[in-house]
């Protein structure tokens, strides 16, 4: 999360030159406080507290940038690609290309708004 903050701070001066500046943070639904506390959620029983906390922190980082940059017409959001078949998940999950769609939509302006946490279905509670 600190790396995402440092990189964002370094890139903001460059991104400010855009007529439609955007930042998209890749997070995870396991960082959702709402889903962590909801017994009907698939993330309710998930352990890995440090990972979950880091993703919750990523969402707070996004919210802070969204609030700070809102006056300058920035769009700052976070998204979850959901479980993707990568080395991190040991090949479990879906094709990473599917998970990348929401990040691309947020980055290109296909999804409007700022300060949201998104998955392929739409805005989700964090």
mmCIF file of N, CA and C in Angstrom:
data_model
loop_
_atom_site.group_PDB
_atom_site.id
_atom_site.type_symbol
_atom_site.label_atom_id
_atom_site.label_comp_id
_atom_site.label_asym_id
_atom_site.label_seq_id
_atom_site.Cartn_x
_atom_site.Cartn_y
_atom_site.Cartn_z
ATOM 1 N N UNK A 1 0.821 -1.175 0.000
ATOM 2 C CA UNK A 1 0.000 0.000 0.000
ATOM 3 C C UNK A 1 0.875 1.252 0.000
ATOM 4 N N UNK A 2 1.967 1.232 0.747
ATOM 5 C CA UNK A 2 2.873 2.387 0.763
ATOM 6 C C UNK A 2 3.469 2.615 -0.620
ATOM 7 N N UNK A 3 3.755 1.527 -1.327
ATOM 8 C CA UNK A 3 4.284 1.647 -2.684
ATOM 9 C C UNK A 3 3.290 2.324 -3.618
ATOM 10 N N UNK A 4 2.015 1.975 -3.477
ATOM 11 C CA UNK A 4 0.974 2.600 -4.303
ATOM 12 C C UNK A 4 0.874 4.093 -4.007
ATOM 13 N N UNK A 5 1.017 4.456 -2.739
ATOM 14 C CA UNK A 5 0.965 5.875 -2.360
ATOM 15 C C UNK A 5 2.167 6.631 -2.924
ATOM 16 N N UNK A 6 3.346 6.056 -2.796
ATOM 17 C CA UNK A 6 4.562 6.715 -3.309
ATOM 18 C C UNK A 6 4.508 6.877 -4.824
ATOM 19 N N UNK A 7 4.073 5.833 -5.519
ATOM 20 C CA UNK A 7 3.977 5.911 -6.975
ATOM 21 C C UNK A 7 2.935 6.944 -7.393
ATOM 22 N N UNK A 8 1.792 6.942 -6.723
ATOM 23 C CA UNK A 8 0.746 7.917 -7.053
ATOM 24 C C UNK A 8 1.247 9.335 -6.854
ATOM 25 N N UNK A 9 1.898 9.583 -5.729
ATOM 26 C CA UNK A 9 2.434 10.923 -5.465
ATOM 27 C C UNK A 9 3.434 11.343 -6.542
ATOM 28 N N UNK A 10 4.241 10.392 -6.995
ATOM 29 C CA UNK A 10 5.234 10.700 -8.026
ATOM 30 C C UNK A 10 4.582 10.988 -9.379
ATOM 31 N N UNK A 11 3.454 10.319 -9.666
ATOM 32 C CA UNK A 11 2.816 10.467 -10.974
ATOM 33 C C UNK A 11 1.797 11.596 -11.047
ATOM 34 N N UNK A 12 1.323 12.082 -9.913
ATOM 35 C CA UNK A 12 0.288 13.123 -9.922
ATOM 36 C C UNK A 12 0.689 14.338 -10.755
ATOM 37 N N UNK A 13 1.913 14.854 -10.649
ATOM 38 C CA UNK A 13 2.263 16.009 -11.493
ATOM 39 C C UNK A 13 2.145 15.719 -12.995
ATOM 40 N N UNK A 14 2.455 14.511 -13.403
ATOM 41 C CA UNK A 14 2.317 14.144 -14.818
ATOM 42 C C UNK A 14 0.851 13.978 -15.198
ATOM 43 N N UNK A 15 0.092 13.308 -14.333
ATOM 44 C CA UNK A 15 -1.319 13.065 -14.616
ATOM 45 C C UNK A 15 -2.131 14.355 -14.632
ATOM 46 N N UNK A 16 -1.698 15.364 -13.882
ATOM 47 C CA UNK A 16 -2.409 16.647 -13.853
ATOM 48 C C UNK A 16 -2.434 17.316 -15.220
ATOM 49 N N UNK A 17 -1.548 16.932 -16.094
ATOM 50 C CA UNK A 17 -1.508 17.508 -17.438
ATOM 51 C C UNK A 17 -2.626 16.960 -18.323
ATOM 52 N N UNK A 18 -3.263 15.886 -17.882
ATOM 53 C CA UNK A 18 -4.355 15.288 -18.639
ATOM 54 C C UNK A 18 -5.636 16.101 -18.448
ATOM 55 N N UNK A 19 -6.481 16.107 -19.463
ATOM 56 C CA UNK A 19 -7.782 16.769 -19.325
ATOM 57 C C UNK A 19 -8.742 15.918 -18.496
ATOM 58 N N UNK A 20 -8.430 14.642 -18.338
ATOM 59 C CA UNK A 20 -9.273 13.727 -17.561
ATOM 60 C C UNK A 20 -8.385 12.812 -16.716
ATOM 61 N N UNK A 21 -7.736 13.351 -15.686
ATOM 62 C CA UNK A 21 -6.816 12.525 -14.896
ATOM 63 C C UNK A 21 -7.542 11.454 -14.082
ATOM 64 N N UNK A 22 -6.938 10.269 -14.051
ATOM 65 C CA UNK A 22 -7.535 9.141 -13.328
ATOM 66 C C UNK A 22 -6.449 8.341 -12.625
ATOM 67 N N UNK A 23 -6.833 7.790 -11.471
ATOM 68 C CA UNK A 23 -6.003 6.814 -10.769
ATOM 69 C C UNK A 23 -6.906 5.633 -10.459
ATOM 70 N N UNK A 24 -6.418 4.432 -10.732
ATOM 71 C CA UNK A 24 -7.152 3.208 -10.405
ATOM 72 C C UNK A 24 -6.257 2.346 -9.527
ATOM 73 N N UNK A 25 -6.721 2.076 -8.319
ATOM 74 C CA UNK A 25 -6.008 1.192 -7.405
ATOM 75 C C UNK A 25 -6.608 -0.203 -7.519
ATOM 76 N N UNK A 26 -5.759 -1.216 -7.627
ATOM 77 C CA UNK A 26 -6.243 -2.595 -7.658
ATOM 78 C C UNK A 26 -6.224 -3.115 -6.229
ATOM 79 N N UNK A 27 -7.394 -3.480 -5.763
ATOM 80 C CA UNK A 27 -7.582 -3.921 -4.387
ATOM 81 C C UNK A 27 -8.149 -5.340 -4.403
ATOM 82 N N UNK A 28 -8.938 -5.664 -3.415
ATOM 83 C CA UNK A 28 -9.568 -6.982 -3.338
ATOM 84 C C UNK A 28 -10.816 -6.889 -2.480
ATOM 85 N N UNK A 29 -11.809 -7.677 -2.823
ATOM 86 C CA UNK A 29 -13.038 -7.700 -2.026
ATOM 87 C C UNK A 29 -12.781 -8.220 -0.617
ATOM 88 N N UNK A 30 -11.686 -8.937 -0.404
ATOM 89 C CA UNK A 30 -11.396 -9.398 0.964
ATOM 90 C C UNK A 30 -11.057 -8.224 1.872
ATOM 91 N N UNK A 31 -10.783 -7.053 1.304
ATOM 92 C CA UNK A 31 -10.543 -5.853 2.094
ATOM 93 C C UNK A 31 -11.811 -5.095 2.434
ATOM 94 N N UNK A 32 -12.948 -5.599 1.998
ATOM 95 C CA UNK A 32 -14.230 -4.954 2.282
ATOM 96 C C UNK A 32 -14.659 -5.241 3.718
ATOM 97 N N UNK A 33 -14.803 -4.195 4.512
ATOM 98 C CA UNK A 33 -15.290 -4.375 5.885
ATOM 99 C C UNK A 33 -16.703 -4.938 5.871
ATOM 100 N N UNK A 34 -17.517 -4.462 4.940
ATOM 101 C CA UNK A 34 -18.895 -4.937 4.828
ATOM 102 C C UNK A 34 -18.929 -6.441 4.591
ATOM 103 N N UNK A 35 -18.138 -6.933 3.633
ATOM 104 C CA UNK A 35 -18.159 -8.359 3.316
ATOM 105 C C UNK A 35 -17.514 -9.200 4.413
ATOM 106 N N UNK A 36 -16.507 -8.647 5.079
ATOM 107 C CA UNK A 36 -15.851 -9.376 6.166
ATOM 108 C C UNK A 36 -16.811 -9.639 7.319
ATOM 109 N N UNK A 37 -17.736 -8.717 7.548
ATOM 110 C CA UNK A 37 -18.667 -8.836 8.674
ATOM 111 C C UNK A 37 -20.019 -9.421 8.296
ATOM 112 N N UNK A 38 -20.218 -9.748 7.030
ATOM 113 C CA UNK A 38 -21.493 -10.283 6.552
ATOM 114 C C UNK A 38 -21.425 -11.807 6.464
ATOM 115 N N UNK A 39 -22.166 -12.520 7.339
ATOM 116 C CA UNK A 39 -22.116 -13.989 7.329
ATOM 117 C C UNK A 39 -22.524 -14.612 5.990
ATOM 118 N N UNK A 40 -23.268 -13.889 5.156
ATOM 119 C CA UNK A 40 -23.680 -14.450 3.867
ATOM 120 C C UNK A 40 -22.627 -14.232 2.774
ATOM 121 N N UNK A 41 -21.574 -13.483 3.074
ATOM 122 C CA UNK A 41 -20.526 -13.203 2.092
ATOM 123 C C UNK A 41 -19.532 -14.359 2.005
ATOM 124 N N UNK A 42 -19.023 -14.593 0.815
ATOM 125 C CA UNK A 42 -18.001 -15.631 0.638
ATOM 126 C C UNK A 42 -16.696 -15.244 1.325
ATOM 127 N N UNK A 43 -16.538 -13.978 1.681
ATOM 128 C CA UNK A 43 -15.319 -13.512 2.348
ATOM 129 C C UNK A 43 -15.439 -13.519 3.871
ATOM 130 N N UNK A 44 -16.595 -13.901 4.379
ATOM 131 C CA UNK A 44 -16.836 -13.883 5.822
ATOM 132 C C UNK A 44 -15.856 -14.777 6.576
ATOM 133 N N UNK A 45 -15.624 -15.965 6.084
ATOM 134 C CA UNK A 45 -14.757 -16.915 6.779
ATOM 135 C C UNK A 45 -13.297 -16.853 6.369
ATOM 136 N N UNK A 46 -12.976 -15.966 5.441
ATOM 137 C CA UNK A 46 -11.599 -15.893 4.940
ATOM 138 C C UNK A 46 -10.652 -15.379 6.014
ATOM 139 N N UNK A 47 -9.522 -16.048 6.148
ATOM 140 C CA UNK A 47 -8.506 -15.604 7.093
ATOM 141 C C UNK A 47 -7.531 -14.682 6.367
ATOM 142 N N UNK A 48 -6.269 -14.763 6.632
ATOM 143 C CA UNK A 48 -5.241 -13.885 6.046
ATOM 144 C C UNK A 48 -5.448 -12.439 6.493
ATOM 145 N N UNK A 49 -5.425 -12.192 7.808
ATOM 146 C CA UNK A 49 -5.722 -10.848 8.314
ATOM 147 C C UNK A 49 -4.790 -9.759 7.790
ATOM 148 N N UNK A 50 -3.519 -10.037 7.613
ATOM 149 C CA UNK A 50 -2.603 -8.999 7.117
ATOM 150 C C UNK A 50 -2.945 -8.617 5.675
ATOM 151 N N UNK A 51 -3.259 -9.603 4.850
ATOM 152 C CA UNK A 51 -3.636 -9.325 3.465
ATOM 153 C C UNK A 51 -4.934 -8.524 3.428
ATOM 154 N N UNK A 52 -5.921 -8.948 4.222
ATOM 155 C CA UNK A 52 -7.200 -8.244 4.265
ATOM 156 C C UNK A 52 -7.012 -6.801 4.717
ATOM 157 N N UNK A 53 -6.201 -6.611 5.745
ATOM 158 C CA UNK A 53 -5.960 -5.258 6.259
ATOM 159 C C UNK A 53 -5.248 -4.394 5.219
ATOM 160 N N UNK A 54 -4.324 -4.991 4.461
ATOM 161 C CA UNK A 54 -3.613 -4.209 3.444
ATOM 162 C C UNK A 54 -4.567 -3.756 2.346
ATOM 163 N N UNK A 55 -5.541 -4.580 2.010
ATOM 164 C CA UNK A 55 -6.505 -4.212 0.968
ATOM 165 C C UNK A 55 -7.509 -3.191 1.495
ATOM 166 N N UNK A 56 -7.883 -3.290 2.766
ATOM 167 C CA UNK A 56 -8.734 -2.254 3.368
ATOM 168 C C UNK A 56 -7.988 -0.919 3.373
ATOM 169 N N UNK A 57 -6.694 -0.966 3.666
ATOM 170 C CA UNK A 57 -5.876 0.250 3.649
ATOM 171 C C UNK A 57 -5.780 0.820 2.233
ATOM 172 N N UNK A 58 -5.706 -0.044 1.230
ATOM 173 C CA UNK A 58 -5.663 0.419 -0.160
ATOM 174 C C UNK A 58 -6.944 1.177 -0.499
ATOM 175 N N UNK A 59 -8.078 0.664 -0.020
ATOM 176 C CA UNK A 59 -9.348 1.344 -0.276
ATOM 177 C C UNK A 59 -9.400 2.703 0.430
ATOM 178 N N UNK A 60 -8.837 2.787 1.632
ATOM 179 C CA UNK A 60 -8.788 4.071 2.334
ATOM 180 C C UNK A 60 -7.858 5.042 1.609
ATOM 181 N N UNK A 61 -6.770 4.534 1.082
ATOM 182 C CA UNK A 61 -5.863 5.369 0.294
ATOM 183 C C UNK A 61 -6.613 5.958 -0.899
ATOM 184 N N UNK A 62 -7.364 5.108 -1.593
ATOM 185 C CA UNK A 62 -8.162 5.569 -2.728
ATOM 186 C C UNK A 62 -9.138 6.649 -2.285
ATOM 187 N N UNK A 63 -9.851 6.407 -1.181
ATOM 188 C CA UNK A 63 -10.849 7.370 -0.711
ATOM 189 C C UNK A 63 -10.206 8.717 -0.379
ATOM 190 N N UNK A 64 -9.021 8.672 0.194
ATOM 191 C CA UNK A 64 -8.316 9.905 0.549
ATOM 192 C C UNK A 64 -7.911 10.689 -0.698
ATOM 193 N N UNK A 65 -7.351 9.996 -1.684
ATOM 194 C CA UNK A 65 -6.999 10.670 -2.937
ATOM 195 C C UNK A 65 -8.260 11.191 -3.642
ATOM 196 N N UNK A 66 -9.327 10.400 -3.650
ATOM 197 C CA UNK A 66 -10.566 10.820 -4.317
ATOM 198 C C UNK A 66 -11.091 12.113 -3.700
ATOM 199 N N UNK A 67 -11.079 12.196 -2.389
ATOM 200 C CA UNK A 67 -11.558 13.393 -1.698
ATOM 201 C C UNK A 67 -10.633 14.577 -1.977
ATOM 202 N N UNK A 68 -9.342 14.349 -1.877
ATOM 203 C CA UNK A 68 -8.358 15.419 -2.054
ATOM 204 C C UNK A 68 -8.349 15.973 -3.479
ATOM 205 N N UNK A 69 -8.511 15.111 -4.466
ATOM 206 C CA UNK A 69 -8.385 15.519 -5.869
ATOM 207 C C UNK A 69 -9.718 15.813 -6.551
ATOM 208 N N UNK A 70 -10.823 15.654 -5.833
ATOM 209 C CA UNK A 70 -12.154 15.810 -6.425
ATOM 210 C C UNK A 70 -12.359 17.193 -7.046
ATOM 211 N N UNK A 71 -11.894 18.233 -6.389
ATOM 212 C CA UNK A 71 -12.078 19.602 -6.884
ATOM 213 C C UNK A 71 -11.416 19.819 -8.243
ATOM 214 N N UNK A 72 -10.391 19.057 -8.529
ATOM 215 C CA UNK A 72 -9.663 19.203 -9.791
ATOM 216 C C UNK A 72 -10.169 18.258 -10.876
ATOM 217 N N UNK A 73 -11.365 17.704 -10.663
ATOM 218 C CA UNK A 73 -12.024 16.838 -11.664
ATOM 219 C C UNK A 73 -11.328 15.502 -11.901
ATOM 220 N N UNK A 74 -10.588 15.032 -10.908
ATOM 221 C CA UNK A 74 -9.963 13.713 -11.003
ATOM 222 C C UNK A 74 -11.018 12.633 -10.801
ATOM 223 N N UNK A 75 -10.729 11.453 -11.324
ATOM 224 C CA UNK A 75 -11.515 10.250 -11.052
ATOM 225 C C UNK A 75 -10.556 9.265 -10.400
ATOM 226 N N UNK A 76 -10.796 8.974 -9.135
ATOM 227 C CA UNK A 76 -9.938 8.060 -8.382
ATOM 228 C C UNK A 76 -10.823 6.955 -7.830
ATOM 229 N N UNK A 77 -10.537 5.717 -8.195
ATOM 230 C CA UNK A 77 -11.343 4.573 -7.783
ATOM 231 C C UNK A 77 -10.444 3.386 -7.475
ATOM 232 N N UNK A 78 -11.039 2.382 -6.853
ATOM 233 C CA UNK A 78 -10.340 1.108 -6.680
ATOM 234 C C UNK A 78 -11.239 0.012 -7.227
ATOM 235 N N UNK A 79 -10.627 -1.108 -7.538
ATOM 236 C CA UNK A 79 -11.395 -2.220 -8.086
ATOM 237 C C UNK A 79 -10.801 -3.540 -7.610
ATOM 238 N N UNK A 80 -11.623 -4.553 -7.709
ATOM 239 C CA UNK A 80 -11.162 -5.903 -7.428
ATOM 240 C C UNK A 80 -11.284 -6.735 -8.699
ATOM 241 N N UNK A 81 -10.216 -7.376 -9.110
ATOM 242 C CA UNK A 81 -10.298 -8.260 -10.268
ATOM 243 C C UNK A 81 -10.927 -9.608 -9.914
ATOM 244 N N UNK A 82 -11.186 -9.815 -8.631
ATOM 245 C CA UNK A 82 -11.631 -11.085 -8.070
ATOM 246 C C UNK A 82 -10.516 -12.116 -8.234
ATOM 247 N N UNK A 83 -10.734 -13.295 -7.725
ATOM 248 C CA UNK A 83 -9.681 -14.313 -7.726
ATOM 249 C C UNK A 83 -9.301 -14.671 -9.163
ATOM 250 N N UNK A 84 -8.050 -14.437 -9.490
ATOM 251 C CA UNK A 84 -7.551 -14.686 -10.841
ATOM 252 C C UNK A 84 -6.453 -15.739 -10.805
ATOM 253 N N UNK A 85 -6.398 -16.530 -11.854
ATOM 254 C CA UNK A 85 -5.417 -17.610 -11.956
ATOM 255 C C UNK A 85 -4.032 -17.026 -12.225
ATOM 256 N N UNK A 86 -3.291 -16.807 -11.152
ATOM 257 C CA UNK A 86 -1.932 -16.265 -11.238
ATOM 258 C C UNK A 86 -1.012 -17.116 -10.370
ATOM 259 N N UNK A 87 0.256 -16.785 -10.365
ATOM 260 C CA UNK A 87 1.200 -17.496 -9.499
ATOM 261 C C UNK A 87 0.832 -17.293 -8.029
ATOM 262 N N UNK A 88 0.334 -16.095 -7.683
ATOM 263 C CA UNK A 88 -0.051 -15.795 -6.303
ATOM 264 C C UNK A 88 -1.152 -16.737 -5.817
ATOM 265 N N UNK A 89 -2.121 -17.048 -6.699
ATOM 266 C CA UNK A 89 -3.230 -17.937 -6.322
ATOM 267 C C UNK A 89 -2.951 -19.391 -6.693
ATOM 268 N N UNK A 90 -1.722 -19.654 -7.124
ATOM 269 C CA UNK A 90 -1.319 -21.008 -7.545
ATOM 270 C C UNK A 90 -2.221 -21.542 -8.658
ATOM 271 N N UNK A 91 -2.595 -20.643 -9.564
ATOM 272 C CA UNK A 91 -3.383 -21.034 -10.723
ATOM 273 C C UNK A 91 -4.870 -21.161 -10.485
ATOM 274 N N UNK A 92 -5.318 -20.899 -9.264
ATOM 275 C CA UNK A 92 -6.746 -21.000 -8.945
ATOM 276 C C UNK A 92 -7.426 -19.689 -9.329
ATOM 277 N N UNK A 93 -8.595 -19.775 -9.926
ATOM 278 C CA UNK A 93 -9.361 -18.583 -10.278
ATOM 279 C C UNK A 93 -9.598 -18.494 -11.768
ATOM 280 N N UNK A 94 -10.102 -17.353 -12.156
ATOM 281 C CA UNK A 94 -10.461 -17.167 -13.563
ATOM 282 C C UNK A 94 -9.320 -16.509 -14.342
ATOM 283 N N UNK A 95 -9.505 -16.431 -15.628
ATOM 284 C CA UNK A 95 -8.518 -15.812 -16.512
ATOM 285 C C UNK A 95 -8.266 -14.369 -16.057
ATOM 286 N N UNK A 96 -7.017 -13.987 -15.829
ATOM 287 C CA UNK A 96 -6.713 -12.622 -15.387
ATOM 288 C C UNK A 96 -7.221 -11.541 -16.346
ATOM 289 N N UNK A 97 -7.363 -11.865 -17.616
ATOM 290 C CA UNK A 97 -7.879 -10.884 -18.580
ATOM 291 C C UNK A 97 -9.296 -10.447 -18.218
ATOM 292 N N UNK A 98 -10.088 -11.362 -17.679
ATOM 293 C CA UNK A 98 -11.453 -11.025 -17.265
ATOM 294 C C UNK A 98 -11.411 -10.072 -16.076
ATOM 295 N N UNK A 99 -10.515 -10.352 -15.141
ATOM 296 C CA UNK A 99 -10.384 -9.487 -13.975
ATOM 297 C C UNK A 99 -9.872 -8.101 -14.309
ATOM 298 N N UNK A 100 -9.146 -7.981 -15.395
ATOM 299 C CA UNK A 100 -8.578 -6.686 -15.785
ATOM 300 C C UNK A 100 -9.601 -5.753 -16.421
ATOM 301 N N UNK A 101 -10.736 -6.279 -16.827
ATOM 302 C CA UNK A 101 -11.718 -5.465 -17.551
ATOM 303 C C UNK A 101 -12.164 -4.256 -16.736
ATOM 304 N N UNK A 102 -12.531 -4.439 -15.469
ATOM 305 C CA UNK A 102 -13.035 -3.313 -14.680
ATOM 306 C C UNK A 102 -11.948 -2.256 -14.486
ATOM 307 N N UNK A 103 -10.706 -2.665 -14.289
ATOM 308 C CA UNK A 103 -9.617 -1.691 -14.147
ATOM 309 C C UNK A 103 -9.472 -0.868 -15.428
ATOM 310 N N UNK A 104 -9.558 -1.526 -16.571
ATOM 311 C CA UNK A 104 -9.463 -0.821 -17.851
ATOM 312 C C UNK A 104 -10.644 0.127 -18.051
ATOM 313 N N UNK A 105 -11.836 -0.308 -17.662
ATOM 314 C CA UNK A 105 -13.014 0.552 -17.796
ATOM 315 C C UNK A 105 -12.888 1.804 -16.927
ATOM 316 N N UNK A 106 -12.377 1.637 -15.716
ATOM 317 C CA UNK A 106 -12.177 2.791 -14.838
ATOM 318 C C UNK A 106 -11.091 3.717 -15.385
ATOM 319 N N UNK A 107 -10.035 3.138 -15.921
ATOM 320 C CA UNK A 107 -8.915 3.933 -16.433
ATOM 321 C C UNK A 107 -9.271 4.705 -17.699
ATOM 322 N N UNK A 108 -10.171 4.167 -18.502
ATOM 323 C CA UNK A 108 -10.517 4.815 -19.771
ATOM 324 C C UNK A 108 -11.774 5.665 -19.695
ATOM 325 N N UNK A 109 -12.429 5.684 -18.548
ATOM 326 C CA UNK A 109 -13.611 6.523 -18.386
ATOM 327 C C UNK A 109 -14.915 5.865 -18.765
ATOM 328 N N UNK A 110 -14.904 4.569 -19.059
ATOM 329 C CA UNK A 110 -16.153 3.871 -19.362
ATOM 330 C C UNK A 110 -17.050 3.784 -18.133
ATOM 331 N N UNK A 111 -16.448 3.852 -16.962
ATOM 332 C CA UNK A 111 -17.187 3.880 -15.701
ATOM 333 C C UNK A 111 -16.940 5.255 -15.096
ATOM 334 N N UNK A 112 -18.003 5.977 -14.805
ATOM 335 C CA UNK A 112 -17.884 7.341 -14.282
ATOM 336 C C UNK A 112 -17.955 7.357 -12.763
ATOM 337 N N UNK A 113 -17.531 8.446 -12.209
ATOM 338 C CA UNK A 113 -17.592 8.637 -10.766
ATOM 339 C C UNK A 113 -16.211 8.593 -10.151
ATOM 340 N N UNK A 114 -16.164 8.939 -8.884
ATOM 341 C CA UNK A 114 -14.910 8.915 -8.149
ATOM 342 C C UNK A 114 -15.177 8.448 -6.727
ATOM 343 N N UNK A 115 -14.182 7.822 -6.128
ATOM 344 C CA UNK A 115 -14.309 7.359 -4.752
ATOM 345 C C UNK A 115 -15.054 6.051 -4.598
ATOM 346 N N UNK A 116 -15.140 5.257 -5.651
ATOM 347 C CA UNK A 116 -15.870 3.994 -5.592
ATOM 348 C C UNK A 116 -14.956 2.788 -5.558
ATOM 349 N N UNK A 117 -15.522 1.685 -5.085
ATOM 350 C CA UNK A 117 -14.857 0.383 -5.072
ATOM 351 C C UNK A 117 -15.686 -0.496 -5.993
ATOM 352 N N UNK A 118 -15.089 -1.019 -7.041
ATOM 353 C CA UNK A 118 -15.816 -1.657 -8.137
ATOM 354 C C UNK A 118 -15.354 -3.092 -8.383
ATOM 355 N N UNK A 119 -16.289 -3.896 -8.890
ATOM 356 C CA UNK A 119 -15.956 -5.180 -9.502
ATOM 357 C C UNK A 119 -16.715 -5.238 -10.819
ATOM 358 N N UNK A 120 -16.673 -6.363 -11.498
ATOM 359 C CA UNK A 120 -17.289 -6.445 -12.827
ATOM 360 C C UNK A 120 -18.799 -6.245 -12.798
ATOM 361 N N UNK A 121 -19.408 -6.436 -11.625
ATOM 362 C CA UNK A 121 -20.859 -6.278 -11.494
ATOM 363 C C UNK A 121 -21.256 -4.832 -11.217
ATOM 364 N N UNK A 122 -20.318 -4.021 -10.771
ATOM 365 C CA UNK A 122 -20.630 -2.631 -10.445
ATOM 366 C C UNK A 122 -19.988 -2.222 -9.132
ATOM 367 N N UNK A 123 -20.530 -1.178 -8.549
ATOM 368 C CA UNK A 123 -19.990 -0.631 -7.304
ATOM 369 C C UNK A 123 -20.299 -1.582 -6.151
ATOM 370 N N UNK A 124 -19.302 -1.794 -5.288
ATOM 371 C CA UNK A 124 -19.502 -2.668 -4.131
ATOM 372 C C UNK A 124 -19.175 -1.905 -2.848
ATOM 373 N N UNK A 125 -19.763 -2.369 -1.764
ATOM 374 C CA UNK A 125 -19.551 -1.726 -0.458
ATOM 375 C C UNK A 125 -18.177 -2.087 0.079
ATOM 376 N N UNK A 126 -17.516 -1.114 0.668
ATOM 377 C CA UNK A 126 -16.242 -1.415 1.284
ATOM 378 C C UNK A 126 -16.317 -1.128 2.740
#
